[in-house]
Amino acid sequence: MVRKEKLTPGKKYLHKRKTIISGVPREAERWIRCEEIMSEGAVFSRDFEMEIYLSDQQIREELYEQM
């Protein structure tokens, strides 16, 4: 897991989260790039998707360092 203080803009992180797909709970993973660190959370991007905002708690619980 990653602490917000250790985030580096431009670096990719593995985002693991629980989601529901077709009514079935699943764990989803995707690589996202840190774009901007804010006082409360951070902004990430992924290819051509809209920007993704994660709160401090989500960063601690859902992000993993690139191996």
mmCIF file of N, CA, C and O in Angstrom, residues 7-65:
data_model
loop_
_atom_site.group_PDB
_atom_site.id
_atom_site.type_symbol
_atom_site.label_atom_id
_atom_site.label_comp_id
_atom_site.label_asym_id
_atom_site.label_seq_id
_atom_site.Cartn_x
_atom_site.Cartn_y
_atom_site.Cartn_z
ATOM 1 N N LEU A 7 3.791 9.591 -2.783
ATOM 2 C CA LEU A 7 3.375 9.692 -4.180
ATOM 3 C C LEU A 7 4.328 10.581 -4.961
ATOM 4 O O LEU A 7 4.835 11.569 -4.444
ATOM 5 N N THR A 8 4.548 10.219 -6.229
ATOM 6 C CA THR A 8 5.403 10.989 -7.110
ATOM 7 C C THR A 8 4.620 11.293 -8.392
ATOM 8 O O THR A 8 4.191 10.358 -9.076
ATOM 9 N N PRO A 9 4.412 12.582 -8.710
ATOM 10 C CA PRO A 9 3.726 12.907 -9.959
ATOM 11 C C PRO A 9 4.469 12.293 -11.154
ATOM 12 O O PRO A 9 5.695 12.309 -11.212
ATOM 13 N N GLY A 10 3.694 11.713 -12.079
ATOM 14 C CA GLY A 10 4.264 11.068 -13.249
ATOM 15 C C GLY A 10 4.508 9.580 -13.087
ATOM 16 O O GLY A 10 4.708 8.873 -14.059
ATOM 17 N N LYS A 11 4.475 9.088 -11.863
ATOM 18 C CA LYS A 11 4.712 7.664 -11.602
ATOM 19 C C LYS A 11 3.393 6.896 -11.653
ATOM 20 O O LYS A 11 2.348 7.412 -11.274
ATOM 21 N N LYS A 12 3.463 5.647 -12.121
ATOM 22 C CA LYS A 12 2.271 4.802 -12.193
ATOM 23 C C LYS A 12 2.130 3.963 -10.924
ATOM 24 O O LYS A 12 3.127 3.512 -10.359
ATOM 25 N N TYR A 13 0.882 3.759 -10.523
ATOM 26 C CA TYR A 13 0.547 2.960 -9.349
ATOM 27 C C TYR A 13 -0.567 1.987 -9.721
ATOM 28 O O TYR A 13 -1.418 2.297 -10.559
ATOM 29 N N LEU A 14 -0.566 0.834 -9.078
ATOM 30 C CA LEU A 14 -1.618 -0.150 -9.296
ATOM 31 C C LEU A 14 -2.796 0.204 -8.393
ATOM 32 O O LEU A 14 -2.648 0.326 -7.184
ATOM 33 N N HIS A 15 -3.964 0.387 -9.005
ATOM 34 C CA HIS A 15 -5.177 0.741 -8.268
ATOM 35 C C HIS A 15 -6.051 -0.505 -8.174
ATOM 36 O O HIS A 15 -6.595 -0.963 -9.170
ATOM 37 N N LYS A 16 -6.160 -1.078 -6.972
ATOM 38 C CA LYS A 16 -7.012 -2.241 -6.731
ATOM 39 C C LYS A 16 -8.224 -1.769 -5.944
ATOM 40 O O LYS A 16 -8.079 -1.138 -4.910
ATOM 41 N N ARG A 17 -9.389 -2.078 -6.469
ATOM 42 C CA ARG A 17 -10.600 -1.636 -5.788
ATOM 43 C C ARG A 17 -11.693 -2.676 -5.948
ATOM 44 O O ARG A 17 -11.655 -3.481 -6.877
ATOM 45 N N LYS A 18 -12.644 -2.629 -5.042
ATOM 46 C CA LYS A 18 -13.802 -3.516 -5.132
ATOM 47 C C LYS A 18 -14.881 -2.775 -5.901
ATOM 48 O O LYS A 18 -15.122 -1.598 -5.673
ATOM 49 N N THR A 19 -15.527 -3.483 -6.815
ATOM 50 C CA THR A 19 -16.578 -2.890 -7.643
ATOM 51 C C THR A 19 -17.617 -3.946 -7.945
ATOM 52 O O THR A 19 -17.398 -5.123 -7.698
ATOM 53 N N ILE A 20 -18.733 -3.520 -8.465
ATOM 54 C CA ILE A 20 -19.780 -4.464 -8.853
ATOM 55 C C ILE A 20 -19.913 -4.407 -10.371
ATOM 56 O O ILE A 20 -20.133 -3.342 -10.950
ATOM 57 N N ILE A 21 -19.746 -5.554 -11.017
ATOM 58 C CA ILE A 21 -19.866 -5.664 -12.470
ATOM 59 C C ILE A 21 -20.980 -6.656 -12.766
ATOM 60 O O ILE A 21 -20.915 -7.802 -12.337
ATOM 61 N N SER A 22 -21.986 -6.191 -13.467
ATOM 62 C CA SER A 22 -23.160 -7.018 -13.798
ATOM 63 C C SER A 22 -23.784 -7.634 -12.543
ATOM 64 O O SER A 22 -24.180 -8.797 -12.539
ATOM 65 N N GLY A 23 -23.824 -6.866 -11.453
ATOM 66 C CA GLY A 23 -24.443 -7.323 -10.221
ATOM 67 C C GLY A 23 -23.594 -8.270 -9.394
ATOM 68 O O GLY A 23 -24.035 -8.757 -8.360
ATOM 69 N N VAL A 24 -22.357 -8.534 -9.826
ATOM 70 C CA VAL A 24 -21.477 -9.459 -9.109
ATOM 71 C C VAL A 24 -20.318 -8.671 -8.499
ATOM 72 O O VAL A 24 -19.607 -7.960 -9.214
ATOM 73 N N PRO A 25 -20.101 -8.767 -7.175
ATOM 74 C CA PRO A 25 -18.961 -8.071 -6.562
ATOM 75 C C PRO A 25 -17.642 -8.660 -7.085
ATOM 76 O O PRO A 25 -17.483 -9.872 -7.135
ATOM 77 N N ARG A 26 -16.741 -7.780 -7.491
ATOM 78 C CA ARG A 26 -15.446 -8.211 -8.017
ATOM 79 C C ARG A 26 -14.357 -7.270 -7.546
ATOM 80 O O ARG A 26 -14.621 -6.153 -7.142
ATOM 81 N N GLU A 27 -13.121 -7.742 -7.625
ATOM 82 C CA GLU A 27 -11.979 -6.877 -7.374
ATOM 83 C C GLU A 27 -11.385 -6.524 -8.728
ATOM 84 O O GLU A 27 -11.100 -7.405 -9.537
ATOM 85 N N ALA A 28 -11.247 -5.231 -8.987
ATOM 86 C CA ALA A 28 -10.722 -4.762 -10.267
ATOM 87 C C ALA A 28 -9.358 -4.114 -10.043
ATOM 88 O O ALA A 28 -9.090 -3.554 -8.988
ATOM 89 N N GLU A 29 -8.496 -4.206 -11.064
ATOM 90 C CA GLU A 29 -7.166 -3.605 -11.012
ATOM 91 C C GLU A 29 -6.940 -2.794 -12.275
ATOM 92 O O GLU A 29 -7.422 -3.154 -13.344
ATOM 93 N N ARG A 30 -6.179 -1.710 -12.128
ATOM 94 C CA ARG A 30 -5.757 -0.932 -13.282
ATOM 95 C C ARG A 30 -4.555 -0.085 -12.886
ATOM 96 O O ARG A 30 -4.366 0.252 -11.721
ATOM 97 N N TRP A 31 -3.717 0.221 -13.874
ATOM 98 C CA TRP A 31 -2.582 1.096 -13.649
ATOM 99 C C TRP A 31 -3.024 2.527 -13.885
ATOM 100 O O TRP A 31 -3.659 2.823 -14.899
ATOM 101 N N ILE A 32 -2.720 3.414 -12.921
ATOM 102 C CA ILE A 32 -3.053 4.824 -13.059
ATOM 103 C C ILE A 32 -1.813 5.656 -12.766
ATOM 104 O O ILE A 32 -0.938 5.238 -12.004
ATOM 105 N N ARG A 33 -1.726 6.823 -13.391
ATOM 106 C CA ARG A 33 -0.573 7.716 -13.230
ATOM 107 C C ARG A 33 -0.945 8.884 -12.333
ATOM 108 O O ARG A 33 -1.992 9.521 -12.526
ATOM 109 N N CYS A 34 -0.107 9.169 -11.369
ATOM 110 C CA CYS A 34 -0.319 10.314 -10.482
ATOM 111 C C CYS A 34 -0.068 11.595 -11.278
ATOM 112 O O CYS A 34 0.989 11.761 -11.881
ATOM 113 N N GLU A 35 -1.028 12.487 -11.291
ATOM 114 C CA GLU A 35 -0.910 13.755 -12.012
ATOM 115 C C GLU A 35 -0.667 14.930 -11.071
ATOM 116 O O GLU A 35 0.162 15.780 -11.347
ATOM 117 N N GLU A 36 -1.414 14.964 -9.963
ATOM 118 C CA GLU A 36 -1.319 16.100 -9.055
ATOM 119 C C GLU A 36 -1.660 15.658 -7.635
ATOM 120 O O GLU A 36 -2.642 14.975 -7.418
ATOM 121 N N ILE A 37 -0.833 16.086 -6.693
ATOM 122 C CA ILE A 37 -1.084 15.795 -5.276
ATOM 123 C C ILE A 37 -1.744 17.027 -4.676
ATOM 124 O O ILE A 37 -1.262 18.142 -4.843
ATOM 125 N N MET A 38 -2.859 16.810 -4.000
ATOM 126 C CA MET A 38 -3.628 17.909 -3.425
ATOM 127 C C MET A 38 -3.609 17.797 -1.904
ATOM 128 O O MET A 38 -3.183 16.783 -1.358
ATOM 129 N N SER A 39 -4.098 18.823 -1.225
ATOM 130 C CA SER A 39 -4.110 18.779 0.242
ATOM 131 C C SER A 39 -4.981 17.638 0.754
ATOM 132 O O SER A 39 -4.686 17.028 1.766
ATOM 133 N N GLU A 40 -6.062 17.355 0.059
ATOM 134 C CA GLU A 40 -6.962 16.244 0.410
ATOM 135 C C GLU A 40 -7.026 15.299 -0.775
ATOM 136 O O GLU A 40 -7.854 15.466 -1.661
ATOM 137 N N GLY A 41 -6.151 14.321 -0.846
ATOM 138 C CA GLY A 41 -6.183 13.340 -1.924
ATOM 139 C C GLY A 41 -5.232 13.677 -3.057
ATOM 140 O O GLY A 41 -4.310 14.476 -2.905
ATOM 141 N N ALA A 42 -5.498 13.073 -4.224
ATOM 142 C CA ALA A 42 -4.653 13.286 -5.400
ATOM 143 C C ALA A 42 -5.456 12.987 -6.659
ATOM 144 O O ALA A 42 -6.466 12.291 -6.627
ATOM 145 N N VAL A 43 -4.972 13.508 -7.780
ATOM 146 C CA VAL A 43 -5.608 13.307 -9.075
ATOM 147 C C VAL A 43 -4.731 12.358 -9.891
ATOM 148 O O VAL A 43 -3.509 12.513 -9.936
ATOM 149 N N PHE A 44 -5.378 11.395 -10.541
ATOM 150 C CA PHE A 44 -4.685 10.394 -11.347
ATOM 151 C C PHE A 44 -5.299 10.374 -12.731
ATOM 152 O O PHE A 44 -6.410 10.871 -12.938
ATOM 153 N N SER A 45 -4.587 9.780 -13.693
ATOM 154 C CA SER A 45 -5.131 9.633 -15.040
ATOM 155 C C SER A 45 -4.835 8.233 -15.547
ATOM 156 O O SER A 45 -3.952 7.541 -15.039
ATOM 157 N N ARG A 46 -5.604 7.848 -16.571
ATOM 158 C CA ARG A 46 -5.409 6.538 -17.188
ATOM 159 C C ARG A 46 -5.787 6.650 -18.653
ATOM 160 O O ARG A 46 -6.951 6.828 -18.996
ATOM 161 N N ASP A 47 -4.792 6.558 -19.520
ATOM 162 C CA ASP A 47 -4.998 6.593 -20.970
ATOM 163 C C ASP A 47 -5.958 7.712 -21.354
ATOM 164 O O ASP A 47 -5.699 8.861 -21.084
ATOM 165 N N PHE A 48 -7.080 7.374 -21.964
ATOM 166 C CA PHE A 48 -8.005 8.391 -22.474
ATOM 167 C C PHE A 48 -9.224 8.573 -21.577
ATOM 168 O O PHE A 48 -10.204 9.183 -21.987
ATOM 169 N N GLU A 49 -9.180 8.048 -20.357
ATOM 170 C CA GLU A 49 -10.291 8.198 -19.428
ATOM 171 C C GLU A 49 -10.246 9.577 -18.767
ATOM 172 O O GLU A 49 -9.213 10.248 -18.773
ATOM 173 N N MET A 50 -11.354 9.969 -18.168
ATOM 174 C CA MET A 50 -11.400 11.216 -17.413
ATOM 175 C C MET A 50 -10.484 11.095 -16.200
ATOM 176 O O MET A 50 -10.147 9.993 -15.765
ATOM 177 N N GLU A 51 -10.092 12.235 -15.639
ATOM 178 C CA GLU A 51 -9.245 12.214 -14.445
ATOM 179 C C GLU A 51 -9.946 11.486 -13.311
ATOM 180 O O GLU A 51 -11.168 11.510 -13.203
ATOM 181 N N ILE A 52 -9.131 10.855 -12.473
ATOM 182 C CA ILE A 52 -9.637 10.062 -11.349
ATOM 183 C C ILE A 52 -9.158 10.725 -10.066
ATOM 184 O O ILE A 52 -7.958 10.934 -9.882
ATOM 185 N N TYR A 53 -10.083 11.068 -9.185
ATOM 186 C CA TYR A 53 -9.723 11.639 -7.882
ATOM 187 C C TYR A 53 -9.815 10.544 -6.835
ATOM 188 O O TYR A 53 -10.809 9.823 -6.758
ATOM 189 N N LEU A 54 -8.757 10.409 -6.024
ATOM 190 C CA LEU A 54 -8.781 9.482 -4.892
ATOM 191 C C LEU A 54 -8.534 10.271 -3.618
ATOM 192 O O LEU A 54 -7.628 11.103 -3.555
ATOM 193 N N SER A 55 -9.321 9.986 -2.592
ATOM 194 C CA SER A 55 -9.146 10.627 -1.293
ATOM 195 C C SER A 55 -7.918 10.035 -0.596
ATOM 196 O O SER A 55 -7.384 9.006 -1.025
ATOM 197 N N ASP A 56 -7.495 10.667 0.481
ATOM 198 C CA ASP A 56 -6.355 10.152 1.250
ATOM 199 C C ASP A 56 -6.611 8.706 1.690
ATOM 200 O O ASP A 56 -5.720 7.863 1.614
ATOM 201 N N GLN A 57 -7.816 8.417 2.150
ATOM 202 C CA GLN A 57 -8.155 7.066 2.601
ATOM 203 C C GLN A 57 -8.097 6.070 1.453
ATOM 204 O O GLN A 57 -7.565 4.977 1.598
ATOM 205 N N GLN A 58 -8.630 6.433 0.300
ATOM 206 C CA GLN A 58 -8.582 5.541 -0.863
ATOM 207 C C GLN A 58 -7.140 5.284 -1.288
ATOM 208 O O GLN A 58 -6.801 4.167 -1.673
ATOM 209 N N ILE A 59 -6.291 6.302 -1.223
ATOM 210 C CA ILE A 59 -4.879 6.122 -1.567
ATOM 211 C C ILE A 59 -4.257 5.069 -0.655
ATOM 212 O O ILE A 59 -3.576 4.158 -1.116
ATOM 213 N N ARG A 60 -4.492 5.185 0.644
ATOM 214 C CA ARG A 60 -3.923 4.223 1.601
ATOM 215 C C ARG A 60 -4.449 2.807 1.379
ATOM 216 O O ARG A 60 -3.717 1.841 1.504
ATOM 217 N N GLU A 61 -5.721 2.681 1.037
ATOM 218 C CA GLU A 61 -6.355 1.360 0.946
ATOM 219 C C GLU A 61 -6.276 0.717 -0.434
ATOM 220 O O GLU A 61 -6.305 -0.505 -0.546
ATOM 221 N N GLU A 62 -6.194 1.505 -1.502
ATOM 222 C CA GLU A 62 -6.355 0.967 -2.843
ATOM 223 C C GLU A 62 -5.132 1.051 -3.751
ATOM 224 O O GLU A 62 -5.114 0.421 -4.802
ATOM 225 N N LEU A 63 -4.101 1.828 -3.397
ATOM 226 C CA LEU A 63 -2.938 1.975 -4.283
ATOM 227 C C LEU A 63 -1.768 1.110 -3.848
ATOM 228 O O LEU A 63 -1.510 0.947 -2.662
ATOM 229 N N TYR A 64 -1.048 0.594 -4.840
ATOM 230 C CA TYR A 64 0.141 -0.235 -4.613
ATOM 231 C C TYR A 64 1.248 0.255 -5.508
ATOM 232 O O TYR A 64 1.015 0.708 -6.630
ATOM 233 N N GLU A 65 2.501 0.146 -5.032
ATOM 234 C CA GLU A 65 3.676 0.567 -5.799
ATOM 235 C C GLU A 65 3.854 -0.304 -7.027
ATOM 236 O O GLU A 65 3.552 -1.488 -7.001
#
